[in-house]
């Protein structure tokens, strides 16, 4: 079938391109070098035949159009080179209508699926429908495939200002939902920027899919521009780690990457050499689906360990339950069992908020970021029943008590010391077996009155600390006490690291909020990108908040512009004490001089306003509640900067 010429308006006013000048324009998808020379307008292919240099960024010198990259010359009207060479530039028809210039190009052929298309289609078939990252020259084919899926409402993609933020957003998305999101970067620095967030996902067992561009296969290993051996670079962090080849089983490769991320709760990485990503989809290859490709996850524990745990529970009078982040999808069943045991429920810091502090059995956080209530009941128990927790030093679960440990990961069981009953199994499945076999056999003391008593003691202590004031700034205790009043019960709250986070762990009293943090990696700068991941996952249904210090916010403050671009309704609370206070505290504890921890800060509220968000600044205690209420009620991205005293934590 003969193709027809389609005309595109490329210049509204021809007077804007003077005689002797050139300009890059686009006709459909065709890049055009539009020239004005010898009294007429001409249209040439914008790519120099040498290395693809953009001729529209060149100039006309001595009657010849000169390529800006390497100085090759062409006739600005005919596209022919001097000297009779045969490497001229293709030309297109031009017509003028009044002051407007039109270029005619042949009608484009229908898009033919590429290797990138079949792999991205497989990805969304597996339920991976959200991505964060930056589009660039070595990942354009993959980006083009993503764009088509977004146009079909099968995928959502958020262009960010730094790939590190993309990786944190994807990590937080996985922590909140249990399914992977994509983080996406170009070859070289774009991908290496994602490394920290990839490690955050790995150590906190958050599924993640990383897609990276790569230089052309034929220049790999030659020291080409932006060439980094990404498969080698990510070998330690990515559990599944492969490069796409021309003869790969492309849809199968993507299926295995996502399957690995889901089953192992780990990072999967695929890199796309540039020329491979643009190749046509092999004949007969189709996008895969997860149908009959992944096993149900409800595995049961060994019977002998269940029997041992049942016996321990039958003999316990004052058990305590400790829950970690691994229980985030199982808390309804765990809480119901706790109510049968009448026992306290303690959380790790990563598990903060999994049970409300105002629940009659809730005892808050155990460990360095915790409350004296949690440590009291751990030490007063005669049995610890631990679900989905890692026994980190930060938490400090004592090995001196009889322990039943339940975890989906067998390597996490008895990891640091002996555990009396180690149950490898999916938590809800394991708990169902325990409940069934202990039915009518439990004889525990009701700890509710004692829990209420210990809370009353702690509330009195908090009220006393709340009276501490300073001329330097507000106390973080006052900040989180006010947040207890204002933050919606169903919010997602992403927190950073530092003294602000320790104070959050101690003084914020969650009700039905979900808490996101950089747990094992403890990476500064996590909170704002993590809130972006939470907003992409659940922002239509839940309020999204984030909390950081000034040091953490400074890491990714450019993402305030991303919040405004996508109208992410995120409320950021920033505790500004002009110091990396946690490090100052550690230097003092080590009996060292405080060195290089002071910060020079902008007015962050004004910065937020310059980005297009709401910015509020608080310097007085009486301003705090009204400011938080204004933050909460604003429809759109907003930042509350609170001037605080680093010593009042």
Coordinates of N, CA and C in Angstrom, one line a residue, residues 111-125 140-149 152 250-251 254 272 276-282 285-288:
X111 N 3.2 0.6 14.9 CA 4.3 0.2 15.8 C 4.4 -1.3 15.8
X112 N 5.7 -1.8 15.6 CA 5.9 -3.2 15.7 C 6.6 -3.5 17.1
X113 N 6.0 -4.5 17.8 CA 6.5 -4.8 19.1 C 8.0 -5.1 19.1
X114 N 8.7 -4.6 20.1 CA 10.1 -4.8 20.3 C 10.3 -5.8 21.5
X115 N 11.6 -6.2 21.7 CA 11.9 -7.0 22.9 C 11.5 -6.3 24.1
X116 N 11.7 -5.0 24.2 CA 11.2 -4.2 25.3 C 9.7 -4.3 25.5
X117 N 9.0 -4.3 24.5 CA 7.5 -4.4 24.6 C 7.1 -5.7 25.2
X118 N 7.6 -6.8 24.7 CA 7.2 -8.1 25.2 C 7.5 -8.3 26.7
X119 N 8.7 -7.7 27.1 CA 9.1 -7.8 28.5 C 8.3 -6.9 29.4
X120 N 8.0 -5.7 28.9 CA 7.1 -4.8 29.7 C 5.7 -5.3 29.8
X121 N 5.2 -5.9 28.7 CA 3.8 -6.5 28.8 C 3.8 -7.7 29.8
X122 N 4.8 -8.5 29.8 CA 4.9 -9.6 30.8 C 4.9 -9.0 32.2
X123 N 5.7 -7.9 32.4 CA 5.8 -7.3 33.7 C 4.4 -6.9 34.2
X124 N 3.6 -6.2 33.4 CA 2.3 -5.8 33.9 C 1.4 -6.9 34.1
X125 N 1.6 -8.0 33.2 CA 0.7 -9.2 33.4 C 0.9 -9.8 34.8
X140 N 15.8 4.3 26.3 CA 14.7 4.9 25.6 C 13.7 3.9 25.1
X141 N 14.2 2.7 24.7 CA 13.3 1.7 24.1 C 12.4 1.1 25.2
X142 N 13.0 0.9 26.4 CA 12.2 0.4 27.5 C 11.2 1.5 28.0
X143 N 11.6 2.7 28.0 CA 10.7 3.8 28.4 C 9.6 3.9 27.4
X144 N 9.9 3.7 26.1 CA 8.8 3.8 25.0 C 7.8 2.7 25.2
X145 N 8.3 1.5 25.6 CA 7.3 0.4 25.9 C 6.5 0.7 27.1
X146 N 7.1 1.3 28.2 CA 6.3 1.7 29.4 C 5.3 2.7 29.0
X147 N 5.6 3.7 28.2 CA 4.7 4.7 27.8 C 3.4 4.2 27.1
X148 N 3.6 3.2 26.3 CA 2.4 2.6 25.6 C 1.5 1.9 26.7
X149 N 2.1 1.3 27.7 CA 1.3 0.6 28.7 C 0.6 1.7 29.6
X152 N -2.4 2.9 28.0 CA -3.5 1.9 28.1 C -4.0 1.7 29.6
X250 N 12.9 -13.8 26.3 CA 12.7 -12.5 26.9 C 11.5 -12.5 27.9
X251 N 10.4 -13.0 27.5 CA 9.2 -13.0 28.4 C 9.5 -13.9 29.6
X254 N 11.7 -12.0 32.2 CA 11.0 -11.1 33.0 C 10.1 -11.9 34.0
X272 N 19.3 -3.7 30.1 CA 19.0 -3.8 28.6 C 20.0 -3.1 27.8
X276 N 19.8 -4.0 21.8 CA 18.9 -5.2 22.1 C 17.5 -4.7 22.4
X277 N 17.4 -3.7 23.2 CA 16.1 -3.2 23.7 C 15.2 -2.7 22.5
X278 N 15.9 -2.2 21.4 CA 15.1 -1.7 20.2 C 14.8 -2.8 19.2
X279 N 15.4 -4.0 19.4 CA 15.2 -5.1 18.4 C 13.7 -5.6 18.3
X280 N 13.3 -6.0 17.2 CA 11.9 -6.5 17.1 C 11.7 -7.7 17.9
X281 N 10.5 -7.9 18.5 CA 10.2 -9.1 19.2 C 10.3 -10.3 18.3
X282 N 11.0 -11.3 18.8 CA 11.1 -12.5 18.0 C 9.8 -13.1 17.6
X285 N 7.1 -15.1 19.9 CA 7.2 -14.9 21.4 C 6.0 -14.0 21.8
X286 N 5.4 -14.4 22.9 CA 4.3 -13.6 23.5 C 4.6 -13.3 24.9
X287 N 3.9 -12.3 25.4 CA 4.0 -11.9 26.8 C 3.5 -13.0 27.7
X288 N 4.1 -13.3 28.8 CA 3.7 -14.4 29.7 C 2.8 -13.8 30.8

